[in-house]
XYZ file of C-alpha atoms in Angstrom:
718
model
C -10.817 58.237 20.716
C -8.059 58.466 23.630
C -4.469 58.096 22.310
C -1.138 58.671 23.639
C 1.273 59.934 21.266
C 4.957 60.284 20.837
C 6.292 63.277 22.802
C 6.953 65.790 20.149
C 3.469 64.990 17.789
C 1.530 67.598 17.571
C -1.664 65.833 17.099
C -3.014 62.871 15.125
C -4.100 64.326 11.782
C -0.156 65.474 11.484
C 1.050 62.141 12.731
C -0.544 59.281 10.741
C -3.583 61.801 9.268
C -6.644 60.771 11.537
C -8.824 62.808 13.584
C -9.347 62.057 17.001
C -12.808 60.259 16.662
C -10.721 57.328 14.983
C -11.328 58.506 10.850
C -10.103 59.874 8.495
C -8.806 63.425 8.611
C -9.737 66.496 6.432
C -7.858 66.249 2.843
C -4.200 67.399 3.700
C -3.935 70.556 2.256
C -2.090 69.911 -0.847
C -0.919 73.785 -0.900
C 0.610 74.288 2.013
C 2.615 70.369 1.871
C 4.265 71.992 -1.658
C 4.979 74.819 0.150
C 7.062 73.053 2.742
C 8.466 70.708 0.416
C 9.897 73.969 -1.517
C 11.385 75.404 1.554
C 12.811 72.235 2.062
C 14.405 71.887 -1.145
C 15.796 75.215 -1.131
C 17.032 75.178 2.189
C 18.870 71.884 1.202
C 20.394 73.785 -1.745
C 18.587 72.918 -4.932
C 16.922 75.186 -7.609
C 13.244 75.508 -6.711
C 10.658 76.294 -9.192
C 8.608 79.798 -7.923
C 5.686 78.415 -5.521
C 3.657 81.419 -6.696
C 4.235 84.093 -3.969
C 7.302 85.971 -2.855
C 8.098 83.011 0.015
C 11.614 81.816 -1.492
C 12.848 85.342 -2.944
C 12.487 86.858 0.527
C 13.662 83.997 2.341
C 16.617 83.790 -0.153
C 19.405 85.013 2.561
C 18.264 82.813 5.581
C 18.452 79.878 2.969
C 21.904 80.532 2.174
C 22.735 81.040 6.021
C 21.234 77.908 6.453
C 22.891 75.540 4.074
C 26.149 77.595 5.188
C 25.403 76.375 8.837
C 24.880 72.978 7.693
C 27.704 73.001 5.868
C 29.596 73.206 9.013
C 27.842 70.980 10.695
C 28.134 68.975 8.667
C 29.553 65.898 10.584
C 27.059 66.350 13.582
C 24.357 64.217 13.089
C 20.449 64.038 14.789
C 20.701 62.118 18.288
C 19.325 59.134 16.697
C 21.181 58.688 13.805
C 24.271 59.197 15.966
C 23.249 56.624 18.139
C 23.028 54.316 15.065
C 26.690 55.395 14.050
C 28.176 54.354 17.482
C 26.767 51.293 17.280
C 28.451 51.005 13.874
C 31.482 52.148 14.503
C 31.614 50.378 17.395
C 31.051 47.121 15.192
C 32.369 47.393 11.382
C 36.327 47.027 11.482
C 37.734 50.824 11.063
C 38.788 50.238 7.547
C 35.217 49.143 6.625
C 33.703 51.986 8.324
C 30.448 53.788 6.959
C 29.425 56.650 7.812
C 25.387 57.624 8.147
C 24.469 60.531 5.334
C 24.383 63.355 6.989
C 22.193 65.091 4.412
C 19.082 63.784 3.424
C 15.302 65.478 3.070
C 13.641 64.298 6.219
C 9.727 63.847 6.239
C 8.700 65.439 9.342
C 4.964 65.304 8.896
C 2.130 63.018 8.043
C 1.876 63.728 3.816
C 5.185 64.760 2.702
C 5.816 61.266 1.539
C 2.930 60.691 -0.459
C 3.603 64.589 -2.180
C 6.774 63.764 -2.894
C 5.797 60.576 -4.352
C 4.736 62.409 -7.926
C 5.434 65.116 -9.986
C 4.740 68.349 -8.864
C 2.046 68.854 -12.171
C 1.058 65.175 -12.424
C -0.317 62.186 -11.239
C 1.635 59.500 -12.337
C 5.499 58.470 -12.133
C 7.757 55.718 -12.860
C 11.063 54.451 -12.626
C 12.917 51.001 -12.316
C 11.435 50.157 -9.020
C 7.881 51.497 -8.763
C 4.653 52.637 -10.897
C 2.492 55.193 -9.316
C -0.749 56.546 -9.650
C -3.146 59.667 -8.003
C -6.649 58.512 -8.492
C -9.498 60.309 -9.070
C -11.076 60.132 -5.593
C -7.741 61.297 -3.798
C -5.912 57.987 -2.720
C -2.942 56.759 -4.751
C -1.710 53.404 -6.314
C 1.737 52.569 -5.790
C 2.665 49.552 -7.630
C 6.253 48.349 -6.869
C 7.892 46.438 -9.247
C 8.278 43.290 -6.603
C 4.642 43.683 -5.544
C 4.845 39.648 -4.374
C 7.246 38.172 -1.573
C 8.880 35.544 -1.691
C 11.569 33.484 1.148
C 13.693 31.233 -0.569
C 16.675 32.873 0.443
C 16.194 36.269 1.507
C 16.828 36.615 5.325
C 20.742 36.949 5.517
C 22.531 38.035 8.950
C 25.706 39.417 9.689
C 27.797 36.803 11.382
C 28.009 39.127 14.400
C 26.215 39.540 17.935
C 23.371 37.436 17.994
C 23.470 33.530 16.807
C 22.301 33.192 13.582
C 19.431 31.231 13.224
C 19.930 27.608 10.976
C 17.307 28.488 8.534
C 18.736 32.360 8.044
C 22.514 32.627 5.456
C 25.439 34.174 8.038
C 27.230 36.736 5.971
C 30.457 37.668 6.719
C 31.109 41.341 8.712
C 32.972 42.608 6.068
C 30.526 41.412 3.143
C 27.375 43.696 5.629
C 29.760 46.679 5.641
C 30.101 47.321 2.053
C 26.559 46.140 1.334
C 25.518 49.197 4.358
C 28.131 51.389 2.527
C 26.765 50.928 -1.113
C 23.290 51.286 0.402
C 23.546 54.731 0.754
C 24.996 55.534 -2.592
C 21.845 55.032 -4.865
C 22.660 55.383 -8.599
C 21.554 59.112 -9.976
C 18.232 57.649 -11.688
C 16.999 55.882 -8.795
C 17.560 59.079 -6.189
C 15.910 61.139 -8.180
C 13.116 63.045 -6.128
C 9.528 61.653 -7.888
C 7.956 65.844 -7.209
C 11.045 66.921 -9.109
C 10.914 64.482 -12.083
C 9.991 67.271 -14.487
C 12.258 69.795 -13.481
C 14.370 71.505 -15.627
C 17.719 70.261 -12.717
C 15.540 67.757 -10.819
C 16.611 67.323 -7.048
C 18.140 63.957 -6.101
C 18.558 63.295 -2.249
C 17.940 60.541 -0.465
C 15.283 60.556 1.859
C 14.768 60.124 5.849
C 11.654 59.428 8.387
C 11.488 58.856 12.105
C 9.104 56.294 13.357
C 8.561 55.306 17.555
C 5.980 52.055 17.173
C 4.675 50.434 20.460
C 6.745 47.693 22.340
C 4.517 47.671 25.769
C 1.287 48.790 26.387
C 0.453 51.064 29.141
C -1.240 49.844 31.968
C -3.060 52.671 33.746
C -1.363 53.603 36.758
C 0.988 51.539 36.986
C 3.337 52.222 33.945
C 3.862 54.199 30.858
C 3.727 53.114 27.349
C 6.856 51.992 25.765
C 8.194 52.447 22.600
C 11.344 51.878 20.099
C 12.755 54.750 17.745
C 13.622 53.845 14.024
C 15.486 55.408 11.291
C 14.311 54.860 7.662
C 15.935 55.796 4.812
C 15.592 55.194 0.950
C 16.275 56.431 -2.241
C 14.435 59.855 -3.622
C 12.559 57.636 -6.011
C 11.187 55.050 -3.405
C 9.943 58.007 -1.234
C 6.720 56.066 -2.068
C 7.633 53.556 0.391
C 7.656 56.104 3.151
C 4.246 57.065 2.472
C 3.382 53.516 3.119
C 5.460 52.963 6.231
C 3.959 56.114 8.412
C 0.753 55.172 7.217
C 0.712 52.163 9.198
C 2.998 53.482 12.391
C 2.575 57.662 12.267
C 5.220 59.860 11.895
C 7.612 60.584 14.793
C 8.468 64.257 13.654
C 11.728 66.114 12.970
C 14.594 64.329 14.551
C 16.658 67.156 14.895
C 14.227 68.533 17.497
C 14.920 67.653 21.289
C 11.003 67.421 21.813
C 11.290 64.433 19.180
C 14.816 62.940 20.282
C 13.648 59.755 22.092
C 16.670 59.862 24.371
C 15.212 62.542 26.392
C 11.687 60.954 27.022
C 13.531 58.365 28.899
C 9.891 57.591 30.539
C 8.308 56.141 26.774
C 12.029 55.087 25.118
C 13.101 51.504 25.437
C 16.146 52.709 24.952
C 16.988 50.220 21.788
C 17.378 51.577 18.172
C 16.254 50.476 14.468
C 17.606 51.102 11.810
C 16.463 50.209 7.779
C 18.288 51.500 4.745
C 16.287 50.795 1.547
C 18.509 50.107 -1.262
C 16.938 47.800 -4.370
C 19.959 48.913 -6.253
C 22.438 46.232 -4.339
C 20.530 44.017 -6.316
C 23.596 44.180 -9.096
C 26.530 44.329 -6.191
C 29.013 41.238 -7.167
C 30.398 38.520 -4.192
C 33.815 39.166 -4.938
C 33.661 42.820 -4.682
C 31.565 42.428 -1.292
C 35.093 40.544 -0.432
C 33.471 36.802 0.056
C 35.685 33.969 -0.446
C 36.519 31.878 -3.145
C 34.617 28.797 -3.241
C 38.489 27.197 -2.748
C 38.951 29.183 0.937
C 34.885 28.871 1.664
C 33.567 26.846 4.650
C 31.431 24.128 3.997
C 28.386 25.817 5.633
C 29.364 28.945 3.260
C 29.262 26.572 -0.154
C 25.858 25.025 1.011
C 24.784 28.743 1.595
C 26.150 30.340 -1.493
C 28.200 32.457 0.519
C 31.190 32.248 -1.969
C 31.850 32.585 -5.548
C 33.394 30.838 -8.411
C 33.349 33.136 -11.185
C 34.206 37.048 -10.794
C 30.843 38.082 -12.271
C 28.360 35.931 -9.865
C 26.199 38.340 -8.295
C 25.259 38.533 -4.345
C 22.423 36.512 -4.268
C 22.045 34.909 -7.884
C 20.802 39.103 -8.161
C 17.693 38.070 -6.750
C 15.949 40.455 -3.770
C 17.088 40.084 -0.476
C 17.451 42.039 3.156
C 20.634 41.592 5.373
C 20.429 42.903 9.249
C 22.984 43.245 12.010
C 22.046 43.077 15.420
C 23.097 42.962 19.460
C 22.121 42.290 22.763
C 22.087 45.905 22.931
C 18.488 46.363 21.127
C 20.014 48.110 18.596
C 19.469 46.789 14.677
C 20.323 47.857 10.880
C 18.494 46.250 8.432
C 19.051 46.673 4.402
C 16.574 45.766 1.978
C 17.412 44.892 -1.577
C 14.206 44.816 -2.627
C 11.223 46.812 -2.865
C 8.557 45.213 -1.589
C 6.279 47.441 0.556
C 5.527 44.703 2.814
C 9.204 44.188 3.635
C 9.612 47.690 4.941
C 6.854 46.817 7.308
C 7.699 43.650 8.213
C 11.376 44.605 9.170
C 9.266 47.139 11.471
C 7.521 44.397 13.157
C 10.768 42.458 13.209
C 12.495 45.032 15.318
C 9.343 45.701 17.497
C 9.897 41.948 18.164
C 13.803 42.596 19.098
C 13.263 44.873 21.493
C 10.469 43.380 23.237
C 13.118 40.312 23.732
C 15.681 42.775 25.271
C 13.479 44.821 27.102
C 11.703 42.391 28.864
C 7.962 41.467 30.240
C 6.014 42.605 26.811
C 5.987 40.634 23.674
C 5.821 41.552 19.915
C 2.691 38.996 18.748
C 1.588 38.012 14.997
C -1.988 38.673 16.051
C -5.212 39.384 14.826
C -8.318 40.038 16.691
C -11.659 41.292 16.790
C -14.253 42.650 19.444
C -17.167 40.554 18.871
C -20.830 41.665 20.095
C -22.879 38.319 20.474
C -26.035 38.844 18.358
C -28.940 36.945 18.247
C -32.888 36.354 16.282
C -35.425 37.281 18.844
C -38.407 36.654 15.956
C -41.020 39.021 15.991
C -41.654 40.366 19.691
C -39.146 40.893 22.288
C -40.110 42.593 25.891
C -36.981 43.847 27.286
C -35.336 41.413 30.228
C -32.013 42.659 31.556
C -31.112 39.464 32.320
C -30.839 38.675 29.053
C -29.043 41.835 28.181
C -25.476 40.504 29.309
C -22.518 38.205 28.092
C -22.936 35.743 31.209
C -26.904 35.029 31.716
C -27.313 35.126 35.279
C -28.977 32.214 37.278
C -31.844 34.087 38.561
C -33.969 37.275 37.381
C -31.768 40.648 38.119
C -32.786 44.131 38.601
C -32.706 46.388 36.335
C -30.080 49.414 37.256
C -29.857 50.788 33.437
C -32.292 53.581 33.387
C -33.405 55.641 30.550
C -33.298 59.036 32.411
C -29.290 58.474 33.035
C -29.229 57.513 29.129
C -30.194 60.860 28.386
C -28.088 62.773 30.888
C -24.892 60.393 29.598
C -25.629 61.230 25.927
C -26.315 65.080 26.159
C -26.983 67.048 23.449
C -26.276 64.329 20.618
C -29.519 62.922 20.504
C -33.046 64.774 19.984
C -35.721 64.354 22.715
C -39.548 63.589 21.839
C -42.303 64.459 23.637
C -43.569 60.956 23.772
C -40.281 59.805 26.236
C -37.903 58.827 23.600
C -34.905 59.961 21.407
C -32.870 59.669 18.253
C -28.910 60.330 17.660
C -28.624 63.593 15.681
C -26.226 62.264 13.469
C -27.660 58.755 12.571
C -31.252 59.296 12.607
C -32.145 55.706 12.089
C -30.974 55.178 16.076
C -33.634 55.073 18.605
C -33.134 55.466 22.660
C -35.942 53.538 24.443
C -37.060 53.594 28.052
C -36.302 50.429 29.966
C -39.250 49.011 29.683
C -39.686 48.830 25.881
C -41.892 45.988 23.892
C -41.329 45.806 20.249
C -43.741 43.426 18.644
C -43.422 43.503 14.295
C -46.681 42.198 14.449
C -48.457 44.570 15.460
C -45.509 46.856 14.192
C -45.437 48.921 17.355
C -42.861 49.561 20.248
C -44.768 49.973 23.765
C -43.206 51.955 26.671
C -43.691 54.304 29.420
C -42.864 57.915 29.078
C -40.683 58.409 32.299
C -41.662 61.928 32.760
C -45.940 61.464 32.204
C -45.817 57.892 33.482
C -48.016 57.160 30.631
C -47.699 54.484 28.196
C -46.646 55.688 24.864
C -46.855 53.623 21.260
C -44.481 54.402 18.198
C -44.374 52.701 15.057
C -41.684 49.884 14.433
C -39.426 51.596 11.187
C -37.632 48.895 9.088
C -34.090 49.182 9.545
C -34.062 51.130 12.534
C -32.005 50.044 15.495
C -33.624 50.582 19.204
C -31.225 50.983 22.104
C -31.802 49.948 25.863
C -30.562 52.180 28.178
C -27.849 49.377 28.918
C -26.995 49.750 25.396
C -28.204 46.468 24.125
C -29.686 46.861 20.226
C -32.289 45.752 18.533
C -32.269 46.685 14.825
C -35.457 45.496 12.031
C -33.797 43.361 9.718
C -35.035 41.648 6.897
C -34.547 37.821 6.021
C -31.808 37.393 3.576
C -33.721 35.297 1.413
C -37.236 34.772 2.879
C -39.870 37.435 2.278
C -39.856 38.081 6.414
C -38.579 40.800 8.965
C -36.916 40.045 12.148
C -35.510 41.353 15.205
C -32.420 41.334 15.823
C -30.282 41.423 19.316
C -26.880 42.995 19.914
C -25.351 43.058 23.526
C -23.654 46.271 24.325
C -20.956 44.848 25.600
C -18.436 42.501 23.527
C -16.024 39.695 23.431
C -12.434 40.311 22.614
C -11.519 38.095 20.757
C -7.386 37.585 20.238
C -5.744 35.298 17.986
C -1.736 35.548 19.007
C 1.151 33.759 17.684
C -0.128 32.481 14.706
C 1.740 31.292 11.525
C 1.214 32.681 7.547
C -2.135 31.365 6.710
C -3.273 30.782 10.278
C -6.406 32.776 10.230
C -5.433 35.819 12.208
C -7.713 38.350 9.527
C -10.308 35.612 9.435
C -11.158 35.762 13.018
C -12.392 39.659 12.264
C -14.448 38.686 9.290
C -18.317 38.012 9.841
C -19.506 34.147 9.855
C -22.234 35.039 7.488
C -20.227 34.431 4.952
C -20.082 30.592 5.479
C -23.521 30.691 5.781
C -26.084 29.149 3.259
C -30.005 29.443 3.416
C -31.994 26.591 2.642
C -35.827 24.662 3.319
C -36.479 23.064 6.749
C -37.163 19.073 5.512
C -40.157 16.797 6.713
C -40.278 13.229 6.908
C -43.472 11.323 6.728
C -45.987 15.171 6.869
C -48.882 13.636 9.257
C -46.499 11.513 11.560
C -43.827 13.913 12.394
C -46.641 16.963 12.856
C -48.440 14.435 15.278
C -44.825 14.392 17.399
C -44.765 18.418 16.987
C -47.904 18.429 18.007
C -47.204 15.987 21.450
C -43.874 18.186 22.059
C -45.939 21.483 21.604
C -48.737 20.526 23.875
C -46.694 18.762 26.770
C -47.369 20.126 30.360
C -42.900 21.648 31.108
C -43.900 22.767 34.645
C -41.586 20.396 36.501
C -38.905 19.740 33.815
C -36.412 22.060 36.538
C -34.468 21.020 39.257
C -36.276 22.258 42.520
C -32.863 24.027 43.451
C -33.211 25.969 40.549
C -36.956 26.866 40.268
C -36.747 30.007 42.183
C -34.052 31.802 39.589
C -35.861 30.879 36.410
C -39.073 31.735 34.521
C -42.392 30.174 34.845
C -41.670 26.872 32.832
C -45.506 26.251 32.630
C -45.614 28.682 29.788
C -46.691 26.967 26.686
C -44.336 26.471 24.190
C -46.026 28.861 21.529
C -47.207 31.543 24.120
C -45.772 34.751 23.485
C -44.372 35.226 26.676
C -41.742 32.951 25.382
C -38.989 33.596 23.289
C -37.473 31.810 20.327
C -34.118 31.398 22.552
C -36.317 30.409 25.543
C -38.183 27.256 23.578
C -34.448 26.346 22.015
C -33.022 25.952 25.758
C -36.049 24.491 26.972
C -35.665 21.946 24.569
C -31.455 21.132 25.006
C -30.843 18.729 27.466
C -29.113 20.615 30.696
C -27.882 20.662 34.126
C -30.881 22.431 35.134
C -32.835 20.356 34.364
C -34.726 16.373 35.668
C -33.314 13.520 34.260
C -36.607 12.450 32.907
C -36.773 16.026 31.178
C -33.308 15.311 29.983
C -34.219 11.857 28.682
C -37.337 13.595 26.461
C -34.991 15.914 24.719
C -32.504 13.583 23.845
C -35.208 11.527 21.928
C -36.931 14.235 19.864
C -35.000 13.579 16.305
C -33.004 16.862 15.273
C -35.336 17.246 12.381
C -38.013 17.520 14.671
C -36.777 20.352 16.382
C -35.715 21.841 13.610
C -39.626 22.306 12.272
C -40.721 23.443 16.378
C -38.288 26.189 16.335
C -39.792 27.242 12.764
C -42.935 26.920 13.777
C -42.110 29.304 16.815
C -40.643 31.889 14.578
C -43.541 31.998 12.298
C -46.161 31.805 14.847
C -48.698 34.740 16.041
C -51.852 34.901 18.474
C -53.982 34.413 15.737
C -53.488 31.104 14.723
C -54.410 29.965 18.131
C -54.968 26.040 18.072
C -54.854 25.262 14.616
C -51.714 26.592 13.812
C -50.863 23.496 11.722
C -52.945 24.103 9.179
C -50.993 27.226 8.184
C -47.752 24.783 8.056
C -47.988 22.556 4.792
C -46.658 21.163 2.276
C -46.721 20.493 -1.431
C -48.449 17.502 -3.106
C -47.032 15.907 -5.717
C -48.157 13.216 -7.626
C -50.354 12.584 -4.950
C -47.494 12.155 -1.932
C -46.714 14.591 0.474
C -43.313 16.311 -0.086
C -40.739 16.885 2.346
C -39.976 20.899 2.307
C -42.232 22.727 5.213
C -44.054 25.899 3.887
C -45.945 28.472 6.132
C -48.640 30.116 4.450
C -47.484 28.461 1.075
C -44.307 30.162 1.415
C -40.767 27.912 1.202
C -39.732 27.991 5.429
C -35.978 28.710 5.164
C -33.316 27.574 7.356
C -30.004 28.539 8.306
C -26.775 26.098 7.406
C -23.254 26.414 8.335
C -20.597 25.565 5.629
C -17.252 23.876 7.484
C -15.031 22.202 4.646
C -15.226 19.107 2.461
C -16.023 15.423 2.866
C -13.204 13.217 1.399
C -15.213 12.930 -1.995
C -15.664 16.720 -2.317
C -18.761 17.404 -0.855
C -19.771 20.356 1.600
C -19.719 19.371 5.316
C -23.111 21.771 6.076
C -24.153 21.893 9.947
C -27.681 23.206 10.694
C -27.775 26.260 12.928
C -30.106 26.893 15.202
C -33.471 29.074 14.055
C -32.430 32.065 15.823
C -28.371 32.296 14.834
C -27.245 35.493 13.457
C -23.724 35.920 13.501
C -21.501 38.240 15.673
C -21.009 41.749 15.041
C -17.596 42.713 14.910
C -15.242 45.523 15.174
C -11.421 44.221 13.739
C -8.990 45.482 16.459
C -5.388 43.216 15.166
C -3.984 42.342 11.760
C -0.416 41.599 12.149
C 1.641 43.388 15.145
C 0.451 43.342 18.345
C 1.969 44.249 21.779
C 1.102 42.786 24.828
C 1.994 42.728 28.399
C 0.952 40.333 31.100
C 0.143 41.684 34.850
C -1.414 40.692 38.076
C -5.079 41.214 37.953
C -4.597 43.674 41.156
C -3.198 46.340 38.888
C -6.511 46.291 36.858
C -9.061 47.819 38.802
C -12.562 47.407 37.832
C -12.793 44.534 36.198
C -15.904 41.868 35.679
C -16.573 39.231 37.634
C -15.649 36.561 35.395
C -12.269 37.497 35.611
C -11.282 36.768 39.408
C -10.369 33.144 39.013
C -7.578 34.635 36.819
C -3.863 35.448 38.807
C -3.085 37.530 35.872
C -4.544 39.036 32.882
C -2.808 39.945 29.348
C -2.868 43.653 27.711
C -2.805 43.758 24.185
C -2.905 46.440 22.124
C -2.102 46.717 17.638
C 0.905 48.147 16.720
C -0.840 49.878 13.617
C -2.896 52.760 12.679
C -4.500 51.341 9.358
C -5.799 47.580 9.841
C -5.165 45.602 6.526
C -3.474 47.552 4.596
C -2.131 46.449 1.449
C 0.606 48.584 -0.860
């Protein structure tokens, strides 16, 4: 997996806890993290418990020197904090000036925030805002007090800079300034670091984190990716929020180091800055203390929005959680969250990405969902490899195979084990086999045939259940048991996916559902037949019909021989479905014939085709029967005395509450999917000429959208 990390970040593991192949990194070294925490606390002047070695004692003089230097430089801020401070100084009135904290405990590598969220000798922590548990599998469970979001009266905006939307609550600038000042003054119990909660003298400090979220994807050879900078400040007791945030957006390192300064990274920085201050204690602030007007002096809009007071003891926002932000056209945004709901920390980062995208231009932040969908099909019991059907868009005529087994083996190198028969097996997943390009798989004989490219000899190996056989093009064929019927089948999956992207999605609009398998909505039931004798006569007529002249003359040179009988082993189930479906490539006579075939007859033919084998010959009818009940033929079709199963798709309800079911093609298999997006996506539209190597089907589009997920972990929940 190729990824671009923000400058100053040494590795993917230290950034977001993942390894370069994309999976969860090896478990973090807890002893190392505890030593780092001890050093940070000692350097900040706190009394620290022994780490079991002489490190703290040996470095005690160094820590005293460091603390003295920090005291002398107390008014000095790191570059990102200075940019935020300059913004506040330029906006807030001098009498309401607010200073960012110059001394916080910085979490500058992934995993520190999680370790700080628990006592050094315990697996549980609880304060007024959160309860945390360390689980036996090494994961954690954080339960914030507000584990449910609400939108009523939540979003407040300082009456400054950009216009305040009508559905938001405009708040006087003085009230915002006082809220921000109080935000940096959390009460002692909320500011206590969980890691030190059981110490004789617990440490109390705000904790800070730097993020570099993606705003605009890279266009290789044209423009680099663009990122903004975001600073988080939380009370020590709420450090678990930072554990959640860095798991999604990564940890951008120590903001005091020049290599982590976005201001020196002119190639990738958008020039915009965000700041989020978590302050759940602000729910206890009084309206009067914040400088809001008395109702007698308030405007009609302030009265309507509740931005005034009648009684002196009225709480701001009635004591309910809220968030308030201040931003302007410079792309700088400082937000206060008076709510410990984890989702708001993520959503606020998303909001700041959106503001930056608008200020930066060309880029867009999308509330999107998406997945790579690999088209799959039920191949029945037999497949003879044909490159024409192993691509997304099936060509009008037969194509020459350009994907060779020997080339694939060179590409795979030491990742596969070579067998003397002339095929290979993946070393990591021994149920995946790479076959020569002319392979033929037959479940009825339970054999795979192919030509050994070294000897030229035709080889045969056994078909194994639940194994996957791969064509040199990447086309996969897996042997899978039917979910409800006692039958095995071949499932073919394309190597090249389709990227399904659902942008600009409102809440509940289905952005998560697009990445879920359709299989959850598929049910299985019997194949019904009407009058057995009459229906089977019609089926026999259709099966025995001559189709040699069904194609229009101009398509004959490019299509397979249509004279093949429907039940011939040289015809796949898919080709039979296509043959009996009206299409512009067929004559009018053939299309009229197909239009007259009743739907239930077509389903019966497909069911017969999927169960037919050569041993039946022309006597195939006797294998497909119905039960006789009270001397009357039934209506559920059976094969060799077992019910034939069809698949149906459930789509909503009728007005009377009954499910709406639709019959699926007999060869239908839901696509294999890989989730790519779940909430926050950065995108940019570029001319197609700037994207070399595009497939031919993109030639008709003048421009294309390039999108990239902004989150390192998908579908996350606190």
